[in-house]
Tab-separated table of C-alpha atoms and ligand atoms in Angstrom:
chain	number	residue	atom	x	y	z
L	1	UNK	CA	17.476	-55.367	55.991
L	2	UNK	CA	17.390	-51.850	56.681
L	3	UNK	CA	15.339	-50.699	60.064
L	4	UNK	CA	11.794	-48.524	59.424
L	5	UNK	CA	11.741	-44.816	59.891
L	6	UNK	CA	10.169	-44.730	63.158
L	7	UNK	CA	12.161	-47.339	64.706
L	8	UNK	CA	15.393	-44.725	63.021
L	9	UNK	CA	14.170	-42.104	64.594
L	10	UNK	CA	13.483	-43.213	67.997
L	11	UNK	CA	16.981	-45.280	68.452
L	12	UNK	CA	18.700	-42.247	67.197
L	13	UNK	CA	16.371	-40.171	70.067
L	14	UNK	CA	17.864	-43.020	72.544
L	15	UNK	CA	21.418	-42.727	71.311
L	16	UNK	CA	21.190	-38.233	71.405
L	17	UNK	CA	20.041	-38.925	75.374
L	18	UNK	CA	22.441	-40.876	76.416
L	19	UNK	CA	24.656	-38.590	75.425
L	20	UNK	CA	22.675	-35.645	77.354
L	21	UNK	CA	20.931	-33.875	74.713
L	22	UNK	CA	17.906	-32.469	76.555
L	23	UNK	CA	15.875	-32.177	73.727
L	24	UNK	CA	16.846	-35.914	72.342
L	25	UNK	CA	13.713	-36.468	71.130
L	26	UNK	CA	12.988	-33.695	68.880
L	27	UNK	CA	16.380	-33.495	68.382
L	28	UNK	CA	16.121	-37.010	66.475
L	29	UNK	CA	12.660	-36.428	64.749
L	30	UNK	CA	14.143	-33.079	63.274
L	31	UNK	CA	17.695	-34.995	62.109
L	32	UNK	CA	15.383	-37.675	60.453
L	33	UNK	CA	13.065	-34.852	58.749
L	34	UNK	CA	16.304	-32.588	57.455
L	35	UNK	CA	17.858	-35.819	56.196
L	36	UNK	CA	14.841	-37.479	54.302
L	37	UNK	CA	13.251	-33.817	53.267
L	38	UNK	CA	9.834	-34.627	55.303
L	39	UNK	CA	7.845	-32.318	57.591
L	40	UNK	CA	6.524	-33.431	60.845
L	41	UNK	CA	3.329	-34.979	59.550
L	42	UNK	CA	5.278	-36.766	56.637
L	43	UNK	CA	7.527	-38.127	59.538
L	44	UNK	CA	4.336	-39.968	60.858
L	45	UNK	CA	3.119	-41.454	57.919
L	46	UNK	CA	6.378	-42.779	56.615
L	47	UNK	CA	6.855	-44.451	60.265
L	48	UNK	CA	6.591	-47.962	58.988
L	49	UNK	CA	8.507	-47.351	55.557
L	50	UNK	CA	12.122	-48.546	55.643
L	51	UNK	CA	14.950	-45.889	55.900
L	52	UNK	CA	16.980	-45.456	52.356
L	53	UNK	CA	20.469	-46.919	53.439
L	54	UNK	CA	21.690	-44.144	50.925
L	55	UNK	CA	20.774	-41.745	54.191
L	56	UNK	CA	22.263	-43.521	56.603
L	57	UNK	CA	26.293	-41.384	56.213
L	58	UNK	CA	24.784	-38.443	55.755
L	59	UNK	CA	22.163	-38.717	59.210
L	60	UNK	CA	25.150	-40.122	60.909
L	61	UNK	CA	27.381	-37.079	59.964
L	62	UNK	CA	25.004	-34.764	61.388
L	63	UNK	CA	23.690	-37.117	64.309
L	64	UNK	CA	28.227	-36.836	65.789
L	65	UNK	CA	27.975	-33.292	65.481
L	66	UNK	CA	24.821	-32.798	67.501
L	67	UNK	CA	26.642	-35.198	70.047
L	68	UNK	CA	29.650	-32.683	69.503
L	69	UNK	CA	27.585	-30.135	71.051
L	70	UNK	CA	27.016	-27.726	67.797
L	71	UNK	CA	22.852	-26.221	68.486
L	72	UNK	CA	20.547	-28.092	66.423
L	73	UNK	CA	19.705	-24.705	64.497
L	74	UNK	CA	23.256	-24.493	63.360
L	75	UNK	CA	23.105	-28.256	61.622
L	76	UNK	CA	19.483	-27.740	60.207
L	77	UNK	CA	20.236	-24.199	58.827
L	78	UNK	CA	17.001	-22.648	59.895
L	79	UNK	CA	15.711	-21.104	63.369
L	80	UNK	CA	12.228	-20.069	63.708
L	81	UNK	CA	12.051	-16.523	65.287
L	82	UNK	CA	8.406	-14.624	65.442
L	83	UNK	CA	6.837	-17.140	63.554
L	84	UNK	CA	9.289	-17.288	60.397
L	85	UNK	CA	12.179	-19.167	59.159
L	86	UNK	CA	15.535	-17.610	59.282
L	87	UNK	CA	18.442	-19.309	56.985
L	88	UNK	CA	21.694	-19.227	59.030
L	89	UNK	CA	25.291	-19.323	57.829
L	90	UNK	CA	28.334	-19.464	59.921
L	91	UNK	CA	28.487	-15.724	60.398
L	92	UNK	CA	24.939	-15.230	61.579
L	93	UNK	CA	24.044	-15.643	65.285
L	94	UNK	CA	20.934	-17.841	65.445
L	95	UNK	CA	18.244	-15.523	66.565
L	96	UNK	CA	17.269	-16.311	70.334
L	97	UNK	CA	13.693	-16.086	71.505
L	98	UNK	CA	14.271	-13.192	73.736
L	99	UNK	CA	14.900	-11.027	71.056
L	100	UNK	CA	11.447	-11.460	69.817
L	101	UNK	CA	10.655	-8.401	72.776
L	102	UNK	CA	12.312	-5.893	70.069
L	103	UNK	CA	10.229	-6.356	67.284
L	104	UNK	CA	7.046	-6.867	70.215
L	105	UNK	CA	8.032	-2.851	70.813
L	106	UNK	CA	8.402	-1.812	67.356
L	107	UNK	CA	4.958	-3.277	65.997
L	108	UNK	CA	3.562	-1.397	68.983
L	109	UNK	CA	5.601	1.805	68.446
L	110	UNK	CA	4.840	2.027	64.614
L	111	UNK	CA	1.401	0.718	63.958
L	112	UNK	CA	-0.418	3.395	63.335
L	113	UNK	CA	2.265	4.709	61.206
L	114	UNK	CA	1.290	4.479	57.218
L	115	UNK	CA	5.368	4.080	55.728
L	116	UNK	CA	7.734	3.788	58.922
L	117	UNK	CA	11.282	3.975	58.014
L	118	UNK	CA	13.104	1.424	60.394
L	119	UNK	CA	17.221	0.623	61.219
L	120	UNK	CA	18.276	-2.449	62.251
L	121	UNK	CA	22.154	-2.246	63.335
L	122	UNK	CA	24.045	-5.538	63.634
L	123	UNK	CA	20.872	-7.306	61.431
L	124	UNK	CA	22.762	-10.857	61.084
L	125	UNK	CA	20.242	-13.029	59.953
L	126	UNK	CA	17.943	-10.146	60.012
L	127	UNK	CA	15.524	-11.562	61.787
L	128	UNK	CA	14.523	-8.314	63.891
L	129	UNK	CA	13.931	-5.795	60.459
L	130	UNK	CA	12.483	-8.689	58.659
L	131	UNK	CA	9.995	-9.779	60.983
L	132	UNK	CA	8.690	-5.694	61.651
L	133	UNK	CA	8.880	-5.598	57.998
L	134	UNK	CA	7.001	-8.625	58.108
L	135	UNK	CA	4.141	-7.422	60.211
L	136	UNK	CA	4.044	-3.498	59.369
L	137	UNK	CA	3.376	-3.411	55.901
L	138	UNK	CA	4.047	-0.015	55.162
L	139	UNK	CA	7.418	-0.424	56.468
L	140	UNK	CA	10.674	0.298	54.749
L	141	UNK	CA	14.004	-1.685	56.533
L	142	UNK	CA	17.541	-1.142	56.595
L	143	UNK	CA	19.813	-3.885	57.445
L	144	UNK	CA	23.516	-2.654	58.139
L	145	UNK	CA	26.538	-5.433	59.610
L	146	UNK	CA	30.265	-5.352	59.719
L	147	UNK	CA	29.857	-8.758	58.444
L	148	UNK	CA	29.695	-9.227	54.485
L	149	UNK	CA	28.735	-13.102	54.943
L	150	UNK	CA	26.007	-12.306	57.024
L	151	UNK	CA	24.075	-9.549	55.024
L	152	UNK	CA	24.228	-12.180	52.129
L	153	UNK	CA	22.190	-13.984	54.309
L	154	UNK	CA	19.595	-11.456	55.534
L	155	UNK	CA	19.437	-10.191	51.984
L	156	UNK	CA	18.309	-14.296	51.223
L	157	UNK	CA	16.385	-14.635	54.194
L	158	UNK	CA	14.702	-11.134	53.078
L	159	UNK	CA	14.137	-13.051	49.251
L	160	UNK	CA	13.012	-16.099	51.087
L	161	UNK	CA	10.394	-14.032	52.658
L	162	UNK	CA	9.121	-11.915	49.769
L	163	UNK	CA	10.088	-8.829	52.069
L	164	UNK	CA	13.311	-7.766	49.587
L	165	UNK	CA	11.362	-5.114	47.824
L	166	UNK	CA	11.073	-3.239	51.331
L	167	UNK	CA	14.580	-4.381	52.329
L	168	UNK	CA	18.093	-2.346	51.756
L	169	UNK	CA	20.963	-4.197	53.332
L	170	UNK	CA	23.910	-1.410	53.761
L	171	UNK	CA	27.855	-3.316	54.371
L	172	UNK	CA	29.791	-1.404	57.548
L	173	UNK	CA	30.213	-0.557	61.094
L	174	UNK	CA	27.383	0.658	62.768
L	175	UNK	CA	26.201	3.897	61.265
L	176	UNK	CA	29.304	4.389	58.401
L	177	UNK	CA	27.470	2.868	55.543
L	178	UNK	CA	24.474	4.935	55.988
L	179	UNK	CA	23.628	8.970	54.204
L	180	UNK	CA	21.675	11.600	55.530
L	181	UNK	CA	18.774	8.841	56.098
L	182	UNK	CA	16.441	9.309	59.343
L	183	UNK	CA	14.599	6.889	60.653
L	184	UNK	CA	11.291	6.500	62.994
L	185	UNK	CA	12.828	3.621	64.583
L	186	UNK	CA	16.418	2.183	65.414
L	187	UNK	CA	16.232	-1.042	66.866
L	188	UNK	CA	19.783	-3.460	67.695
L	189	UNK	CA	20.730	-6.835	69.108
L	190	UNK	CA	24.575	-5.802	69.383
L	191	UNK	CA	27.242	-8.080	70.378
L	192	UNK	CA	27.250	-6.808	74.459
L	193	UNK	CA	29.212	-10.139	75.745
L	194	UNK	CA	32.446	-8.803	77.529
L	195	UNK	CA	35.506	-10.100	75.764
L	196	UNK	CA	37.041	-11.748	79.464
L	197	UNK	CA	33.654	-13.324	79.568
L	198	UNK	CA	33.718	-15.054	76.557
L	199	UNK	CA	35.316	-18.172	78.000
L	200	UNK	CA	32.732	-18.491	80.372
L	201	UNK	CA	30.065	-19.144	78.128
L	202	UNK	CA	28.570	-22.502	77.311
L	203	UNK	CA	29.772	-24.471	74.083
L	204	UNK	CA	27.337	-24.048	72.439
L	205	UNK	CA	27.813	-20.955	72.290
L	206	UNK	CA	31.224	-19.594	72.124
L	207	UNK	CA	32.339	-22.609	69.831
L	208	UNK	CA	29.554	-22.291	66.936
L	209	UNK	CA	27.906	-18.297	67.529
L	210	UNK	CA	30.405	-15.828	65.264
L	211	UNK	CA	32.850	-13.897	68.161
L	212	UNK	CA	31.939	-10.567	65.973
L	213	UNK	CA	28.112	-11.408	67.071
L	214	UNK	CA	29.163	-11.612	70.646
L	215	UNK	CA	32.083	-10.003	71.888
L	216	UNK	CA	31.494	-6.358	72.937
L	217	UNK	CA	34.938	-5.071	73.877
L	218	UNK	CA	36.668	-4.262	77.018
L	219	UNK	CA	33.537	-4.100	78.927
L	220	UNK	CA	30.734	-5.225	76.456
L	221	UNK	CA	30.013	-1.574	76.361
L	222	UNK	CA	31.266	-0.067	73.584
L	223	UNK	CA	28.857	-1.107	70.908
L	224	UNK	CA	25.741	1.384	73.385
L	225	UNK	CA	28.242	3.949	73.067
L	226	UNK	CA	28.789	4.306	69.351
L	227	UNK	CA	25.234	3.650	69.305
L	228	UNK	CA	24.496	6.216	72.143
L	229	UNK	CA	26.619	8.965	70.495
L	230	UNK	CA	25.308	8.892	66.912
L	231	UNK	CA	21.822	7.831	66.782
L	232	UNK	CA	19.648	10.685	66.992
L	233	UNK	CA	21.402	12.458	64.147
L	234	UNK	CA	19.612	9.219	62.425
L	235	UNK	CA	16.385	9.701	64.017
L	236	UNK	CA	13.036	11.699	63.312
L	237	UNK	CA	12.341	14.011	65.645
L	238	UNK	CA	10.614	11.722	68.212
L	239	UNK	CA	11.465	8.733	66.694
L	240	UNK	CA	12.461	5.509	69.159
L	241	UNK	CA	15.432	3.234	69.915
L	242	UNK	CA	15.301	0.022	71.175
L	243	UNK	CA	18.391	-1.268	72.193
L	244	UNK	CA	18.781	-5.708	73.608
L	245	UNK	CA	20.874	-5.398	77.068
L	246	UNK	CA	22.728	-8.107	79.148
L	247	UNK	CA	20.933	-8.772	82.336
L	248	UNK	CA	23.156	-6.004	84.315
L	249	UNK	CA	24.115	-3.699	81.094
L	250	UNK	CA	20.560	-1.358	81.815
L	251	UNK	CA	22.056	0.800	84.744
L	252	UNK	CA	24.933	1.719	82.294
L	253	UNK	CA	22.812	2.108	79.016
L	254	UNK	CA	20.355	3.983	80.622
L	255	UNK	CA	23.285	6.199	81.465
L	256	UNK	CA	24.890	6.252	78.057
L	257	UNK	CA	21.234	7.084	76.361
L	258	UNK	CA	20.446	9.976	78.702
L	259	UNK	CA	23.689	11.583	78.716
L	260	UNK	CA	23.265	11.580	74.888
L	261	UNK	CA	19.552	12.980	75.622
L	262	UNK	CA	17.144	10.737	75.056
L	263	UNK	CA	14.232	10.784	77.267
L	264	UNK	CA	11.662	8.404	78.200
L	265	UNK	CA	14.255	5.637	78.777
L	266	UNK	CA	13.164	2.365	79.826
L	267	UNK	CA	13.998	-1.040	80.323
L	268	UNK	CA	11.686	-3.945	80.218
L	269	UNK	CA	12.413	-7.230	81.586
L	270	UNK	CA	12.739	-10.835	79.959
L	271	UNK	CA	10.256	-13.871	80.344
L	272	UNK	CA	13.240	-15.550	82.609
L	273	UNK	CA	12.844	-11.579	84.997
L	274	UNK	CA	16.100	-10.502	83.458
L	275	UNK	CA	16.540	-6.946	82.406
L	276	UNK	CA	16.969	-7.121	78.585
L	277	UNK	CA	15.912	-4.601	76.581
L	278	UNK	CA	16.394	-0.614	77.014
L	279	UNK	CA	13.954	1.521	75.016
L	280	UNK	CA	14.225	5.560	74.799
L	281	UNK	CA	12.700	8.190	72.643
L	282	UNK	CA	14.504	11.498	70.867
L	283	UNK	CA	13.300	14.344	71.847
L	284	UNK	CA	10.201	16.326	69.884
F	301	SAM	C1	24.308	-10.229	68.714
F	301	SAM	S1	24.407	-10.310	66.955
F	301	SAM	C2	22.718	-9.915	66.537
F	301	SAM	C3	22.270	-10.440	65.209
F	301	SAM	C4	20.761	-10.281	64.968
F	301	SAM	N1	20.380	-8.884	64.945
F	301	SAM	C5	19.971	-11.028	66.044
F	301	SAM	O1	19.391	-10.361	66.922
F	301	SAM	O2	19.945	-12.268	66.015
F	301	SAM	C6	25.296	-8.819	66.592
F	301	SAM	C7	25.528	-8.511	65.117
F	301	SAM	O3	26.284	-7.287	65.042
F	301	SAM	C8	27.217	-7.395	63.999
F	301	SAM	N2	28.306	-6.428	64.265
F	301	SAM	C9	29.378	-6.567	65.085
F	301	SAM	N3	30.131	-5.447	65.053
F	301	SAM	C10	29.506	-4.587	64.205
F	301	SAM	C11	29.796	-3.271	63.746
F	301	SAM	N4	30.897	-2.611	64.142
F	301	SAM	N5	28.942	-2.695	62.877
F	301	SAM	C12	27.828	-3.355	62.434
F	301	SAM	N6	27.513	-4.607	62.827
F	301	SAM	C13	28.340	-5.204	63.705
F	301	SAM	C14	27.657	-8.859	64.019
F	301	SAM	O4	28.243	-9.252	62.791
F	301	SAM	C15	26.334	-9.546	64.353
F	301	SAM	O5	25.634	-9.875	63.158
């Protein structure tokens, strides 16, 4: 006789700690959901029905990779970021929380602007245009990666979230695949992870994120510089960049951005008190 949902659910949340998942528990309620299509209330009312034994493989299948170590995001397919669901596919990053602080300073930036024009470079899953694209409504996004496999996905996650009509998703390195277009704001998560440092990384990371999403050359640098060098010939005159940063990348980007000649450079700290985010303006 097969075992009820609930009781599924909560030996599987047994099995995923003693294996030292820290989130075990919702770890097993959302492997039970994904598997048996149910959302978190449906979970609850089906805790007494029996689990289909025609589940059991595939559960079990995803329940040895989470012990594996691969990030629950990656096996579900879906991370929330600013309130949305982003699809991921192996050559997106999954969008961390601390990259929510990006589109924070680009609803701020362009609010009171009617039909901002805004650049995301290195857009992955997208989640940074989408989500100002999301809450500016006005807005216009471009979405430009060296990766063909992940602009498929941006351009479904942009279908996904009815925001395709305001979406243009441009194949290339950095600035290449881009016209004479100007922007009122660039905005990029690049990959800023020196390549020595790579190895140091947890697991979970450097075994399931895409190296192009994190390895920023020699010195993790050289992404800021293209960026440095060619953005304001992209920019309105005024118009604002806000760039992600690793904890002790600001000193050095700050540098980059106002040898370039930006002014009103910035950088704004994390949640965790990390530097992690550089913001500048071009000048009037
Ligand atoms: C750190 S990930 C950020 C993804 C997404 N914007 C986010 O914040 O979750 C960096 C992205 O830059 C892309 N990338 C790497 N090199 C690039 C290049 N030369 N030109 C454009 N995109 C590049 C990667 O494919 C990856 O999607």
């Amino acid at each position: 006789m097969s075992s009820g949902i609930g009781r599924t659910w909560r030996e599987l949340r047994d099995r995923l700690a003693a294996a030292e998942i820290p989130t075990a528990a919702l770890d097993a309620q959302l492997l039970v959901r994904h598997v048996l299509d149910l959302d978190a209330t449906g979970l609850i009312a089906s805790e007494t029905d029996p689990f289909p034994g025609g589940k059991s493989e595939d559960l079990e299948a995803l329940v040895l990779r989470r012990i594996a170590g691969e990030p629950i995001a990656r096996i579900l397919g879906v991370q929330e970021f600013y309130g949305l669901d982003f699809g991921l596919n192996a050559a997106t990053l999954i969008p961390r929380p601390e990259t929510e602080m990006l589109v924070d300073f680009g609803i701020e930036h362009l609010k009171s602007h009617p039909a901002p024009a805004v650049l995301d470079l290195g857009t992955g899953t997208g989640c940074i245009v989408l989500s100002l694209l999301a809450n500016l409504p006005g807005a216009r996004g471009w979405g430009v990666d060296i990766s063909a496999d992940a602009l498929e996905q941006a351009q479904a996650n942009a279908e996904a979230l009815g925001l395709a009509d305001r979406f243009v998703a441009r194949h290339g390195s950095w600035f290449d695949p881009l016209g004479g277009e100007k922007f009122d704001l660039i905005v990029s998560n690049p990959p800023y992870i020196a390549s020595a440092t790579i190895e140091t990384l947890d697991a979970g990371v450097k075994s399931f994120d895409p190296m192009a999403a994190l390895d920023g050359g020699a010195d993790g640098l050289g992404p800021y510089r293209i960026i440095a060098a060619k953005a304001r010939e992209h920019l309105v005159a005024a118009g604002a960049l806000a760039l992600e940063i690793g904890f002790d990348q600001g000193h050095m980007v700050n540098e980059l951005l106002s040898s370039a000649g930006f002014c009103e450079i910035a950088i704004a700290k994390d949640l965790a008190g990390h530097d992690r985010m550089v913001t500048a303006r071009a000048p009037k």
